[in-house]
Coordinates of C-alpha atoms and ligand atoms in Angstrom, one line a residue:
X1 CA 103.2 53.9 102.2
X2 CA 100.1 55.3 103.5
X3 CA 99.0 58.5 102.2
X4 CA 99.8 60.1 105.4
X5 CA 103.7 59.3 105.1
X6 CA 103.6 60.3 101.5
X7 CA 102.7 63.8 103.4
X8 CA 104.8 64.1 105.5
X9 CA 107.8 62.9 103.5
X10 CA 107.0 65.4 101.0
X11 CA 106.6 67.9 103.7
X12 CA 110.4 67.4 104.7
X13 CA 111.6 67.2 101.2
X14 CA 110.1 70.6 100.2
X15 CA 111.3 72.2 103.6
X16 CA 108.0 72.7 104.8
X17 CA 108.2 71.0 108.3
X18 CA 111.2 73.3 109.3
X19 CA 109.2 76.3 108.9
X20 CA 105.7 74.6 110.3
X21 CA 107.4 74.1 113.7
X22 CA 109.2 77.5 113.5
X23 CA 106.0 79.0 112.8
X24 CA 104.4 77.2 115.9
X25 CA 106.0 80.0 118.2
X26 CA 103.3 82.5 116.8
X27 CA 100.8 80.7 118.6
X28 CA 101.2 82.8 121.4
X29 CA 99.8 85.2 120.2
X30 CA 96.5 87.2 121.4
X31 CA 93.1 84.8 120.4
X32 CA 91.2 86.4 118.3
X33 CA 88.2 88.9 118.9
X34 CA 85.8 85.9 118.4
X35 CA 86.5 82.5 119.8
X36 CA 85.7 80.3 116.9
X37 CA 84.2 76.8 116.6
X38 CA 87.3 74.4 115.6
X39 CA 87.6 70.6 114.2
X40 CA 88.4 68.3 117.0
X41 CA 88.0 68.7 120.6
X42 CA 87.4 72.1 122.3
X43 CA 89.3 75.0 120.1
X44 CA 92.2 72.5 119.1
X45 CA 92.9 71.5 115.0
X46 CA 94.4 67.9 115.4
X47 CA 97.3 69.5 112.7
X48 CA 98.3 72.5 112.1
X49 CA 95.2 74.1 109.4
X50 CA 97.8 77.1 107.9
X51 CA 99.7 74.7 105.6
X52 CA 99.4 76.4 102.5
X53 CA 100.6 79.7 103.9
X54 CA 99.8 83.4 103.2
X55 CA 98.9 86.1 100.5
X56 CA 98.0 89.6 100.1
X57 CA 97.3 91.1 96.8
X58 CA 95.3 94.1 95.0
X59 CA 96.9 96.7 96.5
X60 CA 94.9 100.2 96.6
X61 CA 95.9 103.5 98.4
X62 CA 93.7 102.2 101.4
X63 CA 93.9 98.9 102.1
X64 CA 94.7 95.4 100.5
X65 CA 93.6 91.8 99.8
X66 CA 94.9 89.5 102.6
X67 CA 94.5 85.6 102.1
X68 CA 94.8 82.2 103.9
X69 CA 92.7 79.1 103.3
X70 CA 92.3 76.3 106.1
X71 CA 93.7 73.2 105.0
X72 CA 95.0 70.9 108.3
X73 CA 95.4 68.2 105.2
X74 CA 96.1 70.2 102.5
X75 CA 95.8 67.1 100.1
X76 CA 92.6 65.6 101.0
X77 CA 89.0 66.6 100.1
X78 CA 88.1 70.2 101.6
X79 CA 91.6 70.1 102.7
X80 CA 90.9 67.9 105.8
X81 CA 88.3 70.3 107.3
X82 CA 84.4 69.0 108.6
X83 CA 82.1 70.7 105.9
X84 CA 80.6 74.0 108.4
X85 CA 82.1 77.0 108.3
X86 CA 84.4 78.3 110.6
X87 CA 85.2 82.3 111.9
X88 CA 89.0 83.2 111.4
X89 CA 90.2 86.3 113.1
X90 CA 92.8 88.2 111.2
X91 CA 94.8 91.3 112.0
X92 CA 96.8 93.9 110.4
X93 CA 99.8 96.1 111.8
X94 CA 102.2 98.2 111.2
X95 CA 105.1 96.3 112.6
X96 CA 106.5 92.8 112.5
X97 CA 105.8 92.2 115.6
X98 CA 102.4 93.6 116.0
X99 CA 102.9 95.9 118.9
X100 CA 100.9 98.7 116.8
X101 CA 97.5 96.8 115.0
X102 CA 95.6 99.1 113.3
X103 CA 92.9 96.3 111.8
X104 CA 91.2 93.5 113.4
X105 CA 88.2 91.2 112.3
X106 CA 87.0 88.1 111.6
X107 CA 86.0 86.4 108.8
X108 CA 83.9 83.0 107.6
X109 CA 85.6 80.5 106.1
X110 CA 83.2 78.5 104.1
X111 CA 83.2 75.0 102.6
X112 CA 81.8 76.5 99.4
X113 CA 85.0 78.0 98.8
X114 CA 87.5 75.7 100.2
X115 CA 87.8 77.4 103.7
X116 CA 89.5 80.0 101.5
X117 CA 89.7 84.1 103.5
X118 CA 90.2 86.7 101.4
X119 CA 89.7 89.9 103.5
X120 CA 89.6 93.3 102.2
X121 CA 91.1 95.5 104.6
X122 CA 90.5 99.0 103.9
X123 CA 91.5 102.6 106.2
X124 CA 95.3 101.6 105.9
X125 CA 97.5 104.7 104.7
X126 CA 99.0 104.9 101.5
X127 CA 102.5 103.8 100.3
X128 CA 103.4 102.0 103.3
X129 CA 104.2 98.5 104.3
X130 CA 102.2 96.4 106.9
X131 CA 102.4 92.7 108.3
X132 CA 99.3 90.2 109.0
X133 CA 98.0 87.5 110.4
X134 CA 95.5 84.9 111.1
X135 CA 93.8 82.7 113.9
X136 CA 91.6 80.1 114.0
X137 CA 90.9 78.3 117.2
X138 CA 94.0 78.1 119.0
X139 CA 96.6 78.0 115.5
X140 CA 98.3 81.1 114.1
X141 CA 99.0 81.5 110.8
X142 CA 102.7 82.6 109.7
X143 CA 103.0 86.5 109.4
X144 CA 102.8 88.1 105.8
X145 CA 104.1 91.8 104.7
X146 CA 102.4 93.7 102.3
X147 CA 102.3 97.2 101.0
X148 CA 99.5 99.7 99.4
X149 CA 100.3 101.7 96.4
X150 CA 100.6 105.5 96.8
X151 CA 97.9 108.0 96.9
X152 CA 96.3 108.8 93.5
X153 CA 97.7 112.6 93.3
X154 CA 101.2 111.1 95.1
X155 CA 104.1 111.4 92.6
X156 CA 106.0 108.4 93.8
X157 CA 109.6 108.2 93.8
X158 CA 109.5 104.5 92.1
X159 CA 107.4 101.7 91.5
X160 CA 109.7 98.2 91.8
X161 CA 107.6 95.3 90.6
X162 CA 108.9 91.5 89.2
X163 CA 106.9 89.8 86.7
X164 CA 106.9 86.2 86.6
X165 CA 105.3 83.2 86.2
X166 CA 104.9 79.7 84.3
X167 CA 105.9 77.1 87.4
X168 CA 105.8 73.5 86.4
X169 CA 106.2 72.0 90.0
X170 CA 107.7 68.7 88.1
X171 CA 110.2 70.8 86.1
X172 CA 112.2 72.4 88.8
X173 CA 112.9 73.7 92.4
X174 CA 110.7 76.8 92.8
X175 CA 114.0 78.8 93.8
X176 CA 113.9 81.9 91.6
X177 CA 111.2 82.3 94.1
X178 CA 112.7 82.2 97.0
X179 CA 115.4 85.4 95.4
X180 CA 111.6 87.1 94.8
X181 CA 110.8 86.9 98.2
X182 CA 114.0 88.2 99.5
X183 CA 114.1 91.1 96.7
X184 CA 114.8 94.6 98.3
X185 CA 112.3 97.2 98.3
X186 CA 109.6 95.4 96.2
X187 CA 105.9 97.3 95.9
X188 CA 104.7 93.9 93.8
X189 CA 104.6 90.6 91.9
X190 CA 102.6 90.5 88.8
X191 CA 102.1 87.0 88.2
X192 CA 101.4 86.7 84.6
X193 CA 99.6 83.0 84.9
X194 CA 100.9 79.8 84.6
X195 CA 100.3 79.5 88.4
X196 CA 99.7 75.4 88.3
X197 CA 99.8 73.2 85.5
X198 CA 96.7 71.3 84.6
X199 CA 98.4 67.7 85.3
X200 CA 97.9 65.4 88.3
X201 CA 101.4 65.6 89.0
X202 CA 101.6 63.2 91.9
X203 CA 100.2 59.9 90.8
X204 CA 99.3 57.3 94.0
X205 CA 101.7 55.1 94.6
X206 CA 104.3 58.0 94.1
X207 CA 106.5 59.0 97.5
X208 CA 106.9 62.2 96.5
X209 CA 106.8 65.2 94.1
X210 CA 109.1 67.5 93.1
X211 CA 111.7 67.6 90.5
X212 CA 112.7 64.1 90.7
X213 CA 108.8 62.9 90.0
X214 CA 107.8 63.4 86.4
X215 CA 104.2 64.0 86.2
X216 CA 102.3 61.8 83.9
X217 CA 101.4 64.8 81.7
X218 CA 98.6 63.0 79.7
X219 CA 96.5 63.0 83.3
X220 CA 94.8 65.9 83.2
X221 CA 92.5 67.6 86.2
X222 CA 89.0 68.1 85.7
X223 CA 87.1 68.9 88.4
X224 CA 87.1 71.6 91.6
X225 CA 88.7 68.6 93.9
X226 CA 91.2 68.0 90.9
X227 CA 92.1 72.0 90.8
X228 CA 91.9 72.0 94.6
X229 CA 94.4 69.7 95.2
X230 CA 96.7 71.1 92.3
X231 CA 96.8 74.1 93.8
X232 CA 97.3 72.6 97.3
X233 CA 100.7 70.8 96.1
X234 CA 101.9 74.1 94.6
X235 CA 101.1 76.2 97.7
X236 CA 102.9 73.8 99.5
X237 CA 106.4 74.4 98.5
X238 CA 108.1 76.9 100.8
X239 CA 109.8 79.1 98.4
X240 CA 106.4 80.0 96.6
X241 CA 104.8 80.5 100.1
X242 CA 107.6 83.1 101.0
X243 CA 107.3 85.0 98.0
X244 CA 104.1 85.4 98.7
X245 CA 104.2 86.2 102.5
X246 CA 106.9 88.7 101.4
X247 CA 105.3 90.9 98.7
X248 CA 102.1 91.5 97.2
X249 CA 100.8 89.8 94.3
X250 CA 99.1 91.1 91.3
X251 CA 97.7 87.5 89.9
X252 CA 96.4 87.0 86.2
X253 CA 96.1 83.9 84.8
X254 CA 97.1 82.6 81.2
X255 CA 96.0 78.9 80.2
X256 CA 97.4 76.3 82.2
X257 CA 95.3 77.1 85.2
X258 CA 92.3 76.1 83.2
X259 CA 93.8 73.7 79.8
X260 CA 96.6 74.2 78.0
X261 CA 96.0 76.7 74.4
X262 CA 92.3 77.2 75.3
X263 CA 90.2 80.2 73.9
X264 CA 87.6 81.6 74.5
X265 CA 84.9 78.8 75.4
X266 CA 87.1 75.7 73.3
X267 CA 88.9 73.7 75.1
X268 CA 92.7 72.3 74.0
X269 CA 90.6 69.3 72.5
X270 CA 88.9 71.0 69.8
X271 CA 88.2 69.0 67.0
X272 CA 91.4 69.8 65.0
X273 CA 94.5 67.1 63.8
X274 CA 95.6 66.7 66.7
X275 CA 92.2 65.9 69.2
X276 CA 89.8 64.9 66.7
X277 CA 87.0 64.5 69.4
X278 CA 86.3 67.4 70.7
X279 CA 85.0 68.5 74.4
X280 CA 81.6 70.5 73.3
X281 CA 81.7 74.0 74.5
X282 CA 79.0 73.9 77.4
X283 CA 81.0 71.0 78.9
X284 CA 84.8 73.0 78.5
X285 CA 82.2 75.6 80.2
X286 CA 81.9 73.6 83.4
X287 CA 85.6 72.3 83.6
X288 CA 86.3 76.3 83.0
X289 CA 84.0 76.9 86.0
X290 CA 85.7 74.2 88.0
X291 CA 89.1 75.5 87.3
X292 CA 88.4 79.6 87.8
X293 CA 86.9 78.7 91.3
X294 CA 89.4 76.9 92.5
X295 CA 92.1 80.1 91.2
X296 CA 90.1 82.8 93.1
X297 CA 89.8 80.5 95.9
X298 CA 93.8 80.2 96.1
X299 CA 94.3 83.6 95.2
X300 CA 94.9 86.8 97.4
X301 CA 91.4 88.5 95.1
X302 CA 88.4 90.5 96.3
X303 CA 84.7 89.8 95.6
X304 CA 84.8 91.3 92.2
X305 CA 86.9 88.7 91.3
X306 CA 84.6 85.5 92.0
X307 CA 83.5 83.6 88.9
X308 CA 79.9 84.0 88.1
X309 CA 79.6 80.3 86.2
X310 CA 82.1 80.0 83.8
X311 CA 83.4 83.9 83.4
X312 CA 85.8 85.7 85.7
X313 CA 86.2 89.5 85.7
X314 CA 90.0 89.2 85.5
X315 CA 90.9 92.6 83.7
X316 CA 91.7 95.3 86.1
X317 CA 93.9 98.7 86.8
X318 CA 96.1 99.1 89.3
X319 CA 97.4 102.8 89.6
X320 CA 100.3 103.5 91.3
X321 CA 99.9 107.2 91.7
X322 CA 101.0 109.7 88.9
X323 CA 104.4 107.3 88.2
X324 CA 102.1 104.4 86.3
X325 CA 99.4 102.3 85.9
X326 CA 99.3 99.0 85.5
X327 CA 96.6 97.4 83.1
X328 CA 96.4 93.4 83.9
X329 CA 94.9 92.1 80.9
X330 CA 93.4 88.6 80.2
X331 CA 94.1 87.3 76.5
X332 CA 92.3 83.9 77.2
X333 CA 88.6 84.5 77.7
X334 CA 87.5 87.0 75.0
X335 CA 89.7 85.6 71.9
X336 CA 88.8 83.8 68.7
X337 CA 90.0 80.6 68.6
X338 CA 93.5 80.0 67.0
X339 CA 93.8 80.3 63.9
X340 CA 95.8 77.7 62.0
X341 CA 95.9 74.9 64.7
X342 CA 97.4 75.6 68.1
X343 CA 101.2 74.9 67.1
X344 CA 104.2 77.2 65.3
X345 CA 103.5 76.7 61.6
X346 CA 103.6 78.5 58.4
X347 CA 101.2 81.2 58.7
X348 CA 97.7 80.1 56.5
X349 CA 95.1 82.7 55.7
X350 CA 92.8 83.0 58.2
X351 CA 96.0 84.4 60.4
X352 CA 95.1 88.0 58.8
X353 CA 91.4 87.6 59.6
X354 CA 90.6 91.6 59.8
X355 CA 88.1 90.7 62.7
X356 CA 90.8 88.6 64.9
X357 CA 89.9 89.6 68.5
X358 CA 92.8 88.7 71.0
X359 CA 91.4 91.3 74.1
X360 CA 87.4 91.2 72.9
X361 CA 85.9 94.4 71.6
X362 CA 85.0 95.6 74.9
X363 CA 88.6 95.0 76.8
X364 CA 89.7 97.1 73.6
X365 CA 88.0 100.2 74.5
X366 CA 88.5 99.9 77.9
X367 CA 92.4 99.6 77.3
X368 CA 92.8 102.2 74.9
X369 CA 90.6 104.5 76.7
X370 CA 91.9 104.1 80.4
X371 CA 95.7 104.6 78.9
X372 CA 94.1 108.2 76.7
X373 CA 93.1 109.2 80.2
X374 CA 95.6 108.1 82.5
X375 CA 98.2 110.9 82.4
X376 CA 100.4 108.9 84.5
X377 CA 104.3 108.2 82.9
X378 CA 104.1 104.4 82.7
X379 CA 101.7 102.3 81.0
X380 CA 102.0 98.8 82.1
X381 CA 100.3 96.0 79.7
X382 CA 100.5 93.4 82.5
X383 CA 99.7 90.6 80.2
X384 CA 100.4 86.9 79.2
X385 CA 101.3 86.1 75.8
X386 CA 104.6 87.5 73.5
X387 CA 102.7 90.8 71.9
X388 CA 106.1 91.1 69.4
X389 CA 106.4 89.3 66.2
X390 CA 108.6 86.4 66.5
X391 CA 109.2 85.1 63.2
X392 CA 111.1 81.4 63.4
X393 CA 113.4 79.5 60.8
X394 CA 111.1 78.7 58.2
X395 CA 108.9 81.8 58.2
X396 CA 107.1 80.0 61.3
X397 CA 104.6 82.0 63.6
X398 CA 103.7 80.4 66.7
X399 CA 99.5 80.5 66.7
X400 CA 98.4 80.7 70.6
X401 CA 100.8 84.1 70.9
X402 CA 99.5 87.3 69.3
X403 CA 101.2 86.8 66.0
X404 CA 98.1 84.6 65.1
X405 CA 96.1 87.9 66.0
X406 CA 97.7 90.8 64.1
X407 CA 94.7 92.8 62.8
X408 CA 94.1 92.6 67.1
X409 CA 97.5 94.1 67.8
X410 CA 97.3 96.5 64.9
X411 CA 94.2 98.2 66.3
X412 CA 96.2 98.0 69.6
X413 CA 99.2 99.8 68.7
X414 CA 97.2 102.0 66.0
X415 CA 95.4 103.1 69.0
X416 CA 98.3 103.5 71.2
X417 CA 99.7 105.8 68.8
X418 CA 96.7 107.9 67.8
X419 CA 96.4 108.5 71.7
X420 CA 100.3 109.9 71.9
X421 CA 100.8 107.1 74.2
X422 CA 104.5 107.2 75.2
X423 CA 105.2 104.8 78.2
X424 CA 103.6 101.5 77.1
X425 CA 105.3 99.4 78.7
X426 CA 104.4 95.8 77.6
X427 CA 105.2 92.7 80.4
X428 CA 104.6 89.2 78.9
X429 CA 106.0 85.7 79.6
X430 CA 104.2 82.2 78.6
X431 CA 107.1 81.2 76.4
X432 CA 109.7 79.8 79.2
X433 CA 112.6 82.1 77.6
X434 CA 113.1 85.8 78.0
X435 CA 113.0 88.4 75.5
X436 CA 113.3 91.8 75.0
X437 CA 112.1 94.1 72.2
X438 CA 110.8 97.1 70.1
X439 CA 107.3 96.7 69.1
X440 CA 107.3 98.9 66.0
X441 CA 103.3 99.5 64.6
X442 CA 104.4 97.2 61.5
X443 CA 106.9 94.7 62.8
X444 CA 107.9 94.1 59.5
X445 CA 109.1 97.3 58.3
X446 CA 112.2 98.6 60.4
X447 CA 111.2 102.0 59.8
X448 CA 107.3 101.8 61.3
X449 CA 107.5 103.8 64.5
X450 CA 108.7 102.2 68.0
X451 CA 104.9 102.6 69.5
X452 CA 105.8 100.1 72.9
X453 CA 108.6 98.4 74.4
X454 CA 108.1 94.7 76.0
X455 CA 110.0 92.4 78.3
X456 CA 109.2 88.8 78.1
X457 CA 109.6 87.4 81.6
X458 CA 111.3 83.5 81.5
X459 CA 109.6 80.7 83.5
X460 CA 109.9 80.2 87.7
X461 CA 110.6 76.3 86.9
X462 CA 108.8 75.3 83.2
X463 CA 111.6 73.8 80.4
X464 CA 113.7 72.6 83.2
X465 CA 117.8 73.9 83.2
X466 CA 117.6 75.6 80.2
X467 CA 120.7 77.1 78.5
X468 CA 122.0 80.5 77.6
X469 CA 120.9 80.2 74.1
X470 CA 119.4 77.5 71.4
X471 CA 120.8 76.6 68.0
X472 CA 118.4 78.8 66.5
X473 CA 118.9 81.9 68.4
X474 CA 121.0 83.9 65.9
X475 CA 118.3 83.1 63.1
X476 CA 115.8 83.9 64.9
X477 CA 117.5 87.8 65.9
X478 CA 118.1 88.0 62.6
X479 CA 115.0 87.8 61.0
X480 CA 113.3 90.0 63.6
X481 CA 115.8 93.3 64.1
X482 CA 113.4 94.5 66.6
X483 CA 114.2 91.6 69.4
X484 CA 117.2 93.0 71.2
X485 CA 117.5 90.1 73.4
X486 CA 117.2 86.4 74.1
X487 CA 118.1 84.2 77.4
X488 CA 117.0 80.5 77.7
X489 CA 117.4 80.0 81.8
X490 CA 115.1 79.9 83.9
X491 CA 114.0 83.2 86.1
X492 CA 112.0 86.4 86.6
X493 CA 112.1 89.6 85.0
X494 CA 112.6 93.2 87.8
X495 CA 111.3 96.4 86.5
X496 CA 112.4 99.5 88.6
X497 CA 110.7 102.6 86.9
X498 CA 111.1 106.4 88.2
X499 CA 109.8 109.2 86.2
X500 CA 112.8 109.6 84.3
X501 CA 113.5 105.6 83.6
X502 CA 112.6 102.2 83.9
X503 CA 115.1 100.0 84.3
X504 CA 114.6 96.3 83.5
X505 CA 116.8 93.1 85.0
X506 CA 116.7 90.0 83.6
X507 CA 117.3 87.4 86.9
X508 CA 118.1 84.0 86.0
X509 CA 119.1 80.8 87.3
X510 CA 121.4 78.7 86.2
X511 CA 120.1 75.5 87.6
X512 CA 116.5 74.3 88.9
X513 CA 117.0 70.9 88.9
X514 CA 118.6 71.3 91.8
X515 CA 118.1 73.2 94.8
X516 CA 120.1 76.3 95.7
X517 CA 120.8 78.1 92.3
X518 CA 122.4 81.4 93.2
X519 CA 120.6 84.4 91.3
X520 CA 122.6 85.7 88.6
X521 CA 121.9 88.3 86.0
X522 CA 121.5 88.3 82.5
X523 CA 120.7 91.2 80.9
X524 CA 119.9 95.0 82.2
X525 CA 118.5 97.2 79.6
X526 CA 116.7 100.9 79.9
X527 CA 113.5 102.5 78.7
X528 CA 113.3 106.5 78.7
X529 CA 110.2 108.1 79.8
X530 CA 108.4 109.3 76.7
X531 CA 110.7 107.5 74.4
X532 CA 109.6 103.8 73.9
X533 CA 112.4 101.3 73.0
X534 CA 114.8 99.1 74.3
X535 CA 118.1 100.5 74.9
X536 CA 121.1 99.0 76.8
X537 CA 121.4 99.1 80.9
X538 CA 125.0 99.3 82.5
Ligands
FE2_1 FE1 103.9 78.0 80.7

């Protein structure tokens, strides 16, 4: 099979061709302000360049990030685009059917980036949703919503966001997605990381992806094509591309976008037991490069956001009025390397190194300081890894999570605490289960104060079926009274905070080897303004 069929095939397995051609009737709509140069003869793209969909992300009280990228092949080189740049006119609306557009503009899509767009519209109201689109030459793009976040004096009535991530396109249907894109009422997504998985997935010769492919996980990317095209199968999948057409997206990332466990600037293969040759750091440095490129490239980010060689500025704060503000935190770039090996093992000494450093000194400050001054009710530690201790049969610590970093989370919480920080709320994932928990300032001691509360979104696809518990669960609840809850399906996690509450909602799956998994609950659970701590939902 040529590697055209393989497309297409793969196309009509994941759904995509269904809503390709039902996207086709947007073409009618109004060309844009500037008629741009187009692949193939006169303003025609030989296929339809809007394959991988649409994104909008980084809401402010003004305006937002809008994304599309051109890719008429999304799997070959430069996603099947001739290497000039190209002017894509986009508009924004306040309608579905953009009757009243209240932005308009074009933009360059350049080969540099992948024929990436991200637009930041600004002058759009506060608090309000809006719907957008693209053109280039005579091909629309399908419509996405978004929303901006309130005012900064505005005293919302709520802030609704999901937190989700790890999505290993070989593990499972993408379907707690789809249930995210047809969530009521959503402001955003924060997508904790986890976005691709660093493996080739398909491997030539394949006639498809998807759940019934396993990837040849050994076959690692390297390279910006490599990343490219990773990101290219993922965007592909129609439940992923209507979450994000539906909702905004608040995107970190955690390791798999760049190699599983790294740190800092060492690579996975680090010298230890288990990769004896290791990848020296100003080589990981380009593959780093490579990898954050390709991210910002497929993610709905502004300027500020593009890598300058191999560092990102990936830390940010999102406020959502007086109700909250969300901190997105990255635990991969400024951290020590892991202590003990990468794996769960008996904690050795250098675990209560006094100078561990999971944020970096200067992420630190920033945190602590931007939480002393916020004054808003909610304090939302958007972040990757489990902050909790999670102590496992055997007296087990697992070393990539920040229980291999406790003199970091110590000065964290200390500093939480000095500050009479009272809504730190603390969103995590990373681990493919969810979890819910008090994090006290000692988590040994049942009487050190409650100083957080964090919810431990499960994985979009990663571990496959799952199950409602392991064999280990009750030990593992035992030996840490401070996690209140466990679920081993597959899902997302829906936080739905006022001024008086937040409430939290486990969704799970009970299936995503299979399509179609209805979304079921499992789990609702409360935290009180002022009063960290999990306590039960009804
Ligand atoms: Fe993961």
């Amino acid at each position: 099979m040529d590697s055209r069929a393989r497309h297409i095939l793969a196309l009509e397995r994941r759904g995509l061709l269904r809503g390709a051609l039902g996207l086709s009737a947007l073409a009618a709509i109004q060309p844009a302000a500037a008629q741009a140069p187009a692949p193939g003869p006169g303003l025609g793209f030989r296929r339809w360049p809007f394959t991988l969909g649409v994104a909008s992300g980084e809401p402010a009280p003004d305006g937002v990030v809008i994304w599309t990228r051109l890719a008429p092949e999304p799997l070959a080189p430069l996603g099947g685009m001739p290497a000039a740049a190209m002017e894509v006119g986009w508009e924004v609306a306040e309608d579905p059917r953009f009757v009243r557009i209240v932005q308009r503009g074009t933009a360059l899509a350049r080969p540099e980036l992948g024929f990436s767009l991200h637009v930041e519209v600004a002058g759009l109201a506060p608090a309000r949703p809006y719907w957008y689109r693209f053109r280039a030459g005579r091909e629309a793009s399908p419509v996405g919503r978004t929303r901006t976040a309130p005012a900064p004096d505005a005293a919302p009535a709520r802030l609704r966001l999901v937190n989700a991530g790890c999505q290993h396109l070989e593990h499972g249907f993408f379907t707690a997605w789809r249930h995210v894109a047809e969530e009521e009422e959503l402001d955003l997504v924060f997508h904790y990381g986890d976005y691709i998985y660093e493996y080739r997935g398909v491997q030539p010769g394949q006639p498809s992806w998807g759940p019934a492919v396993r990837t040849h996980e050994g076959d690692e990317i390297h390279t910006l094509d490599d990343y490219r095209r990773r990101y290219a199968q993922y965007r592909l999948d129609p439940d992923l591309a209507a979450a994000h057409a539906a909702h905004p997206f608040l995107v970190s990332f955690d390791d798999h976008e760049v190699d599983n466990n790294w740190a800092g600037m060492i690579s996975e293969e680090d010298g230890g037991a288990r990769f004896p040759v290791a990848v020296p750091p100003e080589v990981f440095a380009l593959r780093m490069q490579a990898a954050f490129q390709a991210w910002w490239e497929h993610m709905p980010l502004g300027r500020d956001a593009l890598p300058r060689g191999p560092a990102i500025a990936a830390h940010r704060r999102i406020p959502w009025g007086r109700l909250a503000d969300i901190h997105v935190l990255d635990t991969r770039q400024y951290r020590d390397d892991q202590p003990c090996g990468d794996g769960v093992v008996r904690p050795c000494d250098a675990v209560a190194r006094p100078e561990a450093q999971m944020l970096g000194a200067a992420q630190e400050r920033w945190l602590l300081d931007g939480m002393a001054s916020s004054g808003a009710t909610w304090q939302v530690l958007a972040q990757q890894v489990v902050l909790m201790r999670r102590e496992f049969p055997g007296g087990t610590l697992s070393m990539d999570k920040w229980d291999a970093y406790p003199a970091a989370r110590t000065r964290l919480l200390a500093g939480i605490r000095e500050r009479n920080v009272t809504g730190a709320v603390v969103l995590s994932g990373d681990v493919h289960n969810a979890w819910a928990g008090d994090v006290r300032l000692d988590p040994t001691d049942e009487r050190s104060p409650v100083v957080a509360t964090e919810f431990v979104a499960s994985s979009i696809s990663s571990g496959g079926d799952g199950s409602e518990a392991n064999a280990n669960t009750p030990e593992i609840l035992r030996r840490n009274p401070h996690l209140r809850f466990f679920n081993n399906r597959r899902g997302y996690c829906l936080h739905d905070a006022t001024a008086e509450r937040m409430e939290v909602t486990f969704r799970a799956l009970p299936h995503v080897t299979r399509a179609g998994a209805p979304r079921e609950d499992r789990g609702r659970f409360v935290v009180e303004a002022g009063k960290p701590g999990v306590q039960q939902g009804g």
